Amino acid sequence: MSSYIDLKFINDLSGRLSQFKKKTDYLFNFRCPHCGDSQKSKTKARAYLYRVKNDMFFKCHNCGQGQNLANFIKFVDPKLYESYLLERYKKSAPATPKPEFDFKPTKFKDQTPIDDLKSIKDLPEDHPARLYCDNRKIPEKCFDKLFLSDKFMTLVNEVKPNTYKVIKDHPRLIIPFYDTTGKVFAFQGRAFGKEQPKYLTIKLDENKQKVYGLDKVNFQQPIYITEGPIDSLFIDNCLAAGGADLFLKNKIPNENITYIFDNEPRNKEIVKRMYKVIEQNFNVVIWPEDLQLKDVNDMILSGLTKLQLQDIISNNTYSKLSALTKLNYWKKTKEV
């Protein structure tokens, strides 16, 4: 698989290399981008990419420069290098089967499943997992509470034995769920690539709601609730909850809670949940119809600042009758 990935990125790079020619399946010739190759003859090309065992290497017979393919790509195209690292890192991970929770939860005392994992903060700046977080514009202050698991399915089986009968490991971003005392009671694994399902949440304490962010919110202040943990990182005093855990068990006045759903007017499940929170007299954000971005993270990636995002949220928060009226119109603003 690594050979296929190498050839794919060599092809992507070929347009940047002068007089690029494919000699054989794993031998390529071109003018050296390091030294510029021969100054006397513009037709001489003495740089090569070649394979040794399963890896590709670069060598120039004019200046003597030699390096592996990764460092060569980094020199020629730093942005392509980031994509190359991530592709090589995740490889071709298979779709992840949904866990079968047909066992009693493992009891934890002081040990947590993230004790042996490296935080994103502690990874090198060019590590694929850190680059992923940077590219999603996740605030760096959150990196110490985000982790990397190289072997996600093994990790799950360690904390909840026999979840996966067949182990086909791949890396995932680990997002721990802490309670108000700072204890981990669940964690979510977010896929780096096209693995399915994209999000998998593992509960360590079945008696607790699957709510993210309990360790950092001030329950005396207005609280926002998004659908996903990553979205919640861009909004102050924000939790993430969904599904059966949509409504908090904490005794907080409903008018102090504002739900922020994804901007998907044609998604029947989202619209159904919005009606539910309105019926319970919660506040709800109903996005303006000219905003075409899917969720909070997409809005940040589009260039909106945190302050601009907060203004949009504040100006589009509704409750009770006004919320019903707005929702009835909003859900029809796009063709069904």
Coordinates of N, CA and C in Angstrom, one line a residue, residues 156-314:
V156 N -9.9 0.1 22.7 CA -11.2 -0.2 23.2 C -11.3 -1.5 23.9
N157 N -10.7 -2.5 23.3 CA -10.8 -3.9 23.9 C -10.1 -3.9 25.2
E158 N -9.1 -3.1 25.5 CA -8.4 -3.0 26.7 C -9.3 -2.5 27.8
V159 N -10.1 -1.5 27.5 CA -11.0 -0.9 28.5 C -12.4 -1.6 28.6
K160 N -12.8 -2.2 27.5 CA -14.1 -2.9 27.5 C -13.8 -4.2 26.7
P161 N -13.3 -5.2 27.4 CA -12.9 -6.5 26.7 C -14.0 -7.1 25.8
N162 N -13.5 -7.6 24.6 CA -14.4 -8.3 23.7 C -15.3 -7.4 22.9
T163 N -15.1 -6.1 22.9 CA -15.9 -5.2 22.1 C -15.7 -5.6 20.6
Y164 N -14.5 -5.8 20.2 CA -14.2 -6.1 18.8 C -13.7 -7.6 18.8
K165 N -14.3 -8.4 18.1 CA -13.9 -9.8 18.0 C -12.7 -10.0 17.1
V166 N -12.6 -9.1 16.0 CA -11.5 -9.2 15.1 C -10.8 -7.8 15.2
I167 N -9.5 -7.8 15.4 CA -8.8 -6.5 15.6 C -8.1 -6.1 14.2
K168 N -8.6 -5.0 13.7 CA -7.9 -4.4 12.5 C -7.7 -3.0 12.8
D169 N -6.5 -2.7 13.4 CA -6.3 -1.4 14.0 C -6.0 -0.3 13.0
H170 N -6.3 0.9 13.5 CA -6.0 2.1 12.7 C -6.0 3.3 13.8
P171 N -5.4 4.4 13.5 CA -5.3 5.5 14.4 C -6.6 6.3 14.5
R172 N -6.9 6.9 15.6 CA -8.0 7.8 15.8 C -7.6 8.9 16.8
L173 N -8.3 10.1 16.6 CA -8.1 11.1 17.6 C -9.0 10.8 18.8
I174 N -8.5 10.8 20.0 CA -9.2 10.5 21.2 C -9.7 11.7 21.9
I175 N -11.0 11.9 22.1 CA -11.6 13.0 22.8 C -12.2 12.5 24.1
P176 N -11.5 12.7 25.2 CA -12.1 12.2 26.5 C -13.2 13.0 27.0
F177 N -14.2 12.4 27.6 CA -15.3 13.0 28.3 C -15.0 13.0 29.8
Y178 N -14.9 14.2 30.4 CA -14.6 14.3 31.8 C -15.9 14.7 32.5
D179 N -16.0 14.2 33.8 CA -17.2 14.7 34.6 C -16.8 16.0 35.3
T180 N -17.6 16.5 36.2 CA -17.4 17.7 36.9 C -16.2 17.6 37.8
T181 N -15.8 16.4 38.2 CA -14.6 16.2 39.1 C -13.3 16.0 38.3
G182 N -13.4 16.0 37.0 CA -12.2 15.7 36.1 C -11.9 14.3 35.8
K183 N -12.9 13.4 36.1 CA -12.7 12.0 35.9 C -13.2 11.6 34.5
V184 N -12.5 10.8 33.8 CA -12.9 10.3 32.5 C -14.0 9.2 32.6
F185 N -15.1 9.5 32.0 CA -16.2 8.5 32.1 C -16.6 7.9 30.7
A186 N -16.0 8.5 29.6 CA -16.2 8.1 28.2 C -15.1 8.7 27.4
F187 N -15.0 8.2 26.2 CA -14.1 8.8 25.2 C -14.6 8.6 23.8
Q188 N -14.4 9.5 22.9 CA -14.8 9.4 21.5 C -13.6 9.3 20.6
G189 N -13.7 8.4 19.7 CA -12.6 8.2 18.7 C -13.1 8.8 17.4
R190 N -12.3 9.8 16.9 CA -12.7 10.5 15.7 C -11.7 10.0 14.6
A191 N -12.3 9.5 13.5 CA -11.5 8.9 12.4 C -10.7 10.1 11.7
F192 N -9.5 9.7 11.3 CA -8.6 10.7 10.5 C -9.0 10.7 9.0
G193 N -9.4 9.5 8.5 CA -9.7 9.4 7.1 C -11.1 9.1 6.8
K194 N -11.3 8.1 6.0 CA -12.7 7.7 5.6 C -13.3 6.5 6.3
E195 N -12.6 6.2 7.4 CA -13.1 5.1 8.2 C -14.6 5.3 8.7
Q196 N -15.4 4.3 8.7 CA -16.7 4.4 9.2 C -17.0 3.5 10.4
P197 N -17.8 3.9 11.3 CA -18.4 5.2 11.5 C -17.3 6.3 11.8
K198 N -17.5 7.5 11.4 CA -16.5 8.6 11.6 C -16.3 8.8 13.1
Y199 N -17.4 8.7 13.9 CA -17.2 9.0 15.3 C -17.7 7.7 16.1
L200 N -16.9 7.3 17.1 CA -17.3 6.2 17.9 C -17.1 6.6 19.4
T201 N -18.2 6.6 20.2 CA -18.1 7.0 21.6 C -18.2 5.8 22.5
I202 N -17.2 5.6 23.4 CA -17.2 4.4 24.3 C -17.4 4.9 25.7
K203 N -18.5 4.4 26.3 CA -18.8 4.8 27.7 C -18.2 3.8 28.7
L204 N -17.5 4.4 29.7 CA -16.9 3.6 30.7 C -17.8 3.5 31.9
D205 N -18.7 4.4 32.1 CA -19.7 4.4 33.1 C -21.1 4.6 32.5
E206 N -21.8 3.5 32.5 CA -23.1 3.5 31.8 C -24.2 4.3 32.5
N207 N -23.9 4.7 33.7 CA -24.9 5.5 34.5 C -24.8 7.0 34.2
K208 N -23.8 7.4 33.4 CA -23.6 8.8 33.1 C -24.1 9.2 31.7
Q209 N -24.6 10.4 31.6 CA -25.0 10.9 30.3 C -23.7 11.1 29.4
K210 N -23.9 10.9 28.1 CA -22.9 11.1 27.2 C -22.8 12.6 26.8
V211 N -22.3 13.4 27.7 CA -22.2 14.8 27.6 C -20.7 15.2 27.7
Y212 N -20.2 16.0 26.7 CA -18.8 16.4 26.7 C -18.7 17.8 27.2
G213 N -17.7 18.1 28.0 CA -17.4 19.4 28.5 C -17.8 19.8 29.9
L214 N -18.3 18.8 30.6 CA -18.8 19.0 32.0 C -17.7 19.6 32.9
D215 N -16.4 19.3 32.6 CA -15.3 19.7 33.5 C -15.0 21.2 33.3
K216 N -15.5 21.8 32.2 CA -15.0 23.2 32.0 C -16.1 24.3 31.9
V217 N -17.4 23.9 32.1 CA -18.5 24.9 32.0 C -18.8 25.5 33.3
N218 N -19.3 26.7 33.3 CA -19.8 27.3 34.5 C -21.3 27.2 34.5
F219 N -21.9 26.4 35.4 CA -23.3 26.1 35.4 C -24.1 27.3 35.9
Q220 N -23.4 28.4 36.4 CA -24.2 29.6 36.8 C -24.3 30.6 35.7
Q221 N -23.7 30.3 34.5 CA -23.7 31.2 33.4 C -24.5 30.5 32.3
P222 N -25.0 31.3 31.3 CA -25.7 30.7 30.1 C -24.9 29.6 29.5
I223 N -25.5 28.5 29.1 CA -24.8 27.4 28.6 C -25.2 27.1 27.1
Y224 N -24.3 26.8 26.3 CA -24.6 26.4 24.9 C -24.3 24.9 24.7
I225 N -25.1 24.3 23.9 CA -24.9 22.9 23.6 C -24.9 22.6 22.1
T226 N -23.8 22.0 21.7 CA -23.6 21.7 20.3 C -23.8 20.2 20.1
E227 N -23.8 19.7 18.9 CA -24.0 18.3 18.6 C -22.6 17.5 18.8
G228 N -21.5 18.1 18.4 CA -20.2 17.4 18.5 C -19.2 18.1 19.4
P229 N -18.3 17.3 20.0 CA -17.3 17.9 20.9 C -16.4 18.9 20.2
I230 N -16.0 18.7 18.9 CA -15.1 19.6 18.3 C -15.7 21.0 18.1
D231 N -17.0 21.0 17.7 CA -17.7 22.3 17.5 C -17.8 23.0 18.8
S232 N -17.9 22.3 20.0 CA -18.0 23.0 21.3 C -16.7 23.7 21.6
L233 N -15.6 23.4 21.0 CA -14.3 24.0 21.4 C -14.2 25.4 20.9
F234 N -15.1 25.8 20.0 CA -15.0 27.2 19.4 C -16.0 28.2 20.1
I235 N -16.8 27.7 21.1 CA -17.8 28.5 21.8 C -17.6 28.5 23.3
D236 N -17.6 29.7 23.9 CA -17.4 29.7 25.3 C -18.6 29.1 26.1
N237 N -18.2 28.5 27.2 CA -19.2 27.8 28.1 C -20.1 26.9 27.3
C238 N -19.5 26.0 26.6 CA -20.3 25.1 25.7 C -20.1 23.6 26.0
L239 N -21.2 22.9 26.0 CA -21.2 21.4 26.1 C -21.5 20.8 24.7
A240 N -21.3 19.5 24.6 CA -21.8 18.8 23.4 C -22.6 17.6 23.9
A241 N -23.8 17.4 23.3 CA -24.7 16.3 23.7 C -25.5 16.0 22.5
G242 N -26.0 14.7 22.4 CA -26.8 14.4 21.3 C -27.5 13.1 21.6
G243 N -28.4 12.7 20.7 CA -29.2 11.4 20.8 C -30.0 11.3 22.1
A244 N -29.8 10.2 22.8 CA -30.6 10.0 24.0 C -30.2 10.9 25.1
D245 N -29.0 11.5 25.0 CA -28.6 12.4 26.1 C -28.7 13.9 25.7
L246 N -29.7 14.1 24.9 CA -29.9 15.5 24.4 C -30.2 16.5 25.6
F247 N -31.0 16.0 26.5 CA -31.4 16.9 27.6 C -30.6 16.6 28.9
L248 N -30.0 17.6 29.5 CA -29.2 17.4 30.7 C -30.0 17.0 31.9
K249 N -29.4 16.2 32.8 CA -30.1 15.9 34.0 C -29.9 16.9 35.1
N250 N -28.8 17.8 34.9 CA -28.6 18.9 35.8 C -29.8 19.8 35.9
K251 N -30.0 20.3 37.1 CA -31.2 21.2 37.3 C -30.8 22.6 37.0
I252 N -30.8 22.9 35.7 CA -30.5 24.2 35.1 C -31.8 24.8 34.5
P253 N -32.1 26.0 34.8 CA -33.3 26.6 34.1 C -33.2 26.5 32.6
N254 N -34.3 26.0 32.0 CA -34.2 25.8 30.5 C -33.9 27.1 29.8
E255 N -34.3 28.2 30.3 CA -34.0 29.5 29.5 C -32.6 29.8 29.6
N256 N -31.7 29.2 30.4 CA -30.3 29.4 30.4 C -29.5 28.5 29.5
I257 N -30.2 27.7 28.7 CA -29.6 26.7 27.8 C -30.0 27.0 26.4
T258 N -29.0 27.1 25.5 CA -29.2 27.3 24.1 C -28.6 26.2 23.3
Y259 N -29.4 25.5 22.5 CA -29.0 24.4 21.6 C -28.5 24.9 20.3
I260 N -27.4 24.4 19.8 CA -26.8 24.8 18.5 C -26.7 23.5 17.7
F261 N -27.6 23.3 16.7 CA -27.6 22.2 15.9 C -26.9 22.5 14.6
D262 N -26.5 21.4 13.8 CA -25.9 21.6 12.5 C -26.8 22.3 11.6
N263 N -26.3 23.1 10.7 CA -27.1 23.8 9.7 C -27.5 22.9 8.5
E264 N -28.5 22.1 8.8 CA -29.0 21.1 7.8 C -30.5 21.1 7.8
P265 N -31.1 22.0 7.2 CA -32.6 22.1 7.2 C -33.3 20.9 6.6
R266 N -32.6 20.2 5.8 CA -33.2 19.0 5.1 C -33.0 17.7 5.9
N267 N -32.3 17.8 7.0 CA -32.1 16.6 7.9 C -33.2 16.5 8.8
K268 N -34.1 15.5 8.6 CA -35.3 15.3 9.4 C -35.0 15.0 10.8
E269 N -33.9 14.3 11.1 CA -33.6 14.0 12.5 C -33.2 15.3 13.3
I270 N -32.5 16.1 12.6 CA -32.1 17.4 13.3 C -33.3 18.3 13.5
V271 N -34.2 18.4 12.5 CA -35.4 19.2 12.6 C -36.2 18.7 13.8
K272 N -36.3 17.3 13.9 CA -37.1 16.7 14.9 C -36.6 17.1 16.3
R273 N -35.2 17.1 16.5 CA -34.6 17.4 17.7 C -34.8 18.9 18.1
M274 N -34.8 19.7 17.1 CA -35.1 21.2 17.3 C -36.5 21.4 17.8
Y275 N -37.4 20.7 17.3 CA -38.8 20.8 17.8 C -38.9 20.4 19.2
K276 N -38.1 19.3 19.6 CA -38.1 18.8 20.9 C -37.6 19.8 21.9
V277 N -36.5 20.5 21.6 CA -36.0 21.4 22.6 C -36.9 22.7 22.7
I278 N -37.5 23.1 21.6 CA -38.4 24.2 21.6 C -39.6 23.9 22.5
E279 N -40.1 22.6 22.4 CA -41.3 22.2 23.2 C -40.9 22.2 24.7
Q280 N -39.7 22.1 25.0 CA -39.2 22.1 26.4 C -38.8 23.5 26.9
N281 N -39.1 24.5 26.1 CA -38.8 25.9 26.4 C -37.3 26.2 26.5
F282 N -36.5 25.5 25.7 CA -35.1 25.8 25.6 C -34.9 26.8 24.5
N283 N -33.8 27.5 24.5 CA -33.4 28.4 23.4 C -32.8 27.5 22.3
V284 N -32.9 28.0 21.0 CA -32.3 27.3 19.9 C -31.8 28.2 18.9
V285 N -30.7 27.9 18.3 CA -30.1 28.8 17.2 C -30.7 28.2 15.9
I286 N -31.3 29.1 15.1 CA -31.8 28.8 13.8 C -31.0 29.6 12.8
W287 N -30.1 29.0 12.1 CA -29.1 29.7 11.3 C -29.8 30.5 10.2
P288 N -29.2 31.7 9.8 CA -29.8 32.5 8.7 C -29.7 31.7 7.4
E289 N -30.7 31.9 6.6 CA -30.8 31.1 5.3 C -29.7 31.3 4.3
D290 N -29.0 32.5 4.5 CA -27.9 32.8 3.5 C -26.6 32.2 4.0
L291 N -26.6 31.5 5.1 CA -25.4 30.9 5.6 C -25.4 29.4 5.2
Q292 N -24.5 29.0 4.3 CA -24.6 27.7 3.7 C -23.6 26.7 4.3
L293 N -22.9 27.0 5.3 CA -21.9 26.2 5.9 C -22.6 25.2 6.9
K294 N -22.1 23.9 7.0 CA -22.8 22.8 7.6 C -22.8 22.9 9.2
D295 N -21.6 23.3 9.7 CA -21.5 23.3 11.2 C -20.6 24.4 11.7
V296 N -20.4 24.4 13.0 CA -19.6 25.5 13.6 C -18.1 25.4 13.1
N297 N -17.6 24.2 13.1 CA -16.2 24.1 12.6 C -16.0 24.5 11.2
D298 N -17.0 24.2 10.3 CA -16.9 24.7 8.9 C -17.0 26.2 8.9
M299 N -17.7 26.8 9.8 CA -17.8 28.3 9.8 C -16.5 28.9 10.2
I300 N -15.8 28.3 11.2 CA -14.5 28.8 11.6 C -13.5 28.6 10.4
L301 N -13.6 27.4 9.7 CA -12.6 27.1 8.6 C -12.9 28.1 7.5
S302 N -14.1 28.6 7.3 CA -14.4 29.5 6.2 C -13.8 30.9 6.5
G303 N -13.3 31.1 7.7 CA -12.6 32.4 8.0 C -13.3 33.2 9.0
L304 N -14.5 32.8 9.5 CA -15.2 33.5 10.6 C -14.3 33.5 11.9
T305 N -14.3 34.6 12.6 CA -13.6 34.6 13.8 C -14.5 34.1 14.9
K306 N -14.0 33.8 16.1 CA -14.8 33.3 17.2 C -15.8 34.4 17.6
L307 N -15.4 35.7 17.5 CA -16.3 36.8 17.9 C -17.4 36.9 16.8
Q308 N -17.1 36.8 15.6 CA -18.1 36.9 14.5 C -19.1 35.7 14.6
L309 N -18.6 34.5 15.0 CA -19.5 33.4 15.1 C -20.4 33.6 16.3
Q310 N -19.9 34.2 17.4 CA -20.7 34.4 18.6 C -21.8 35.4 18.2
D311 N -21.5 36.4 17.4 CA -22.5 37.4 17.0 C -23.6 36.8 16.2
I312 N -23.3 35.9 15.3 CA -24.3 35.2 14.5 C -25.2 34.3 15.4
I313 N -24.6 33.7 16.4 CA -25.3 32.8 17.3 C -26.3 33.7 18.1
S314 N -25.8 34.8 18.6 CA -26.6 35.7 19.5 C -27.8 36.3 18.7

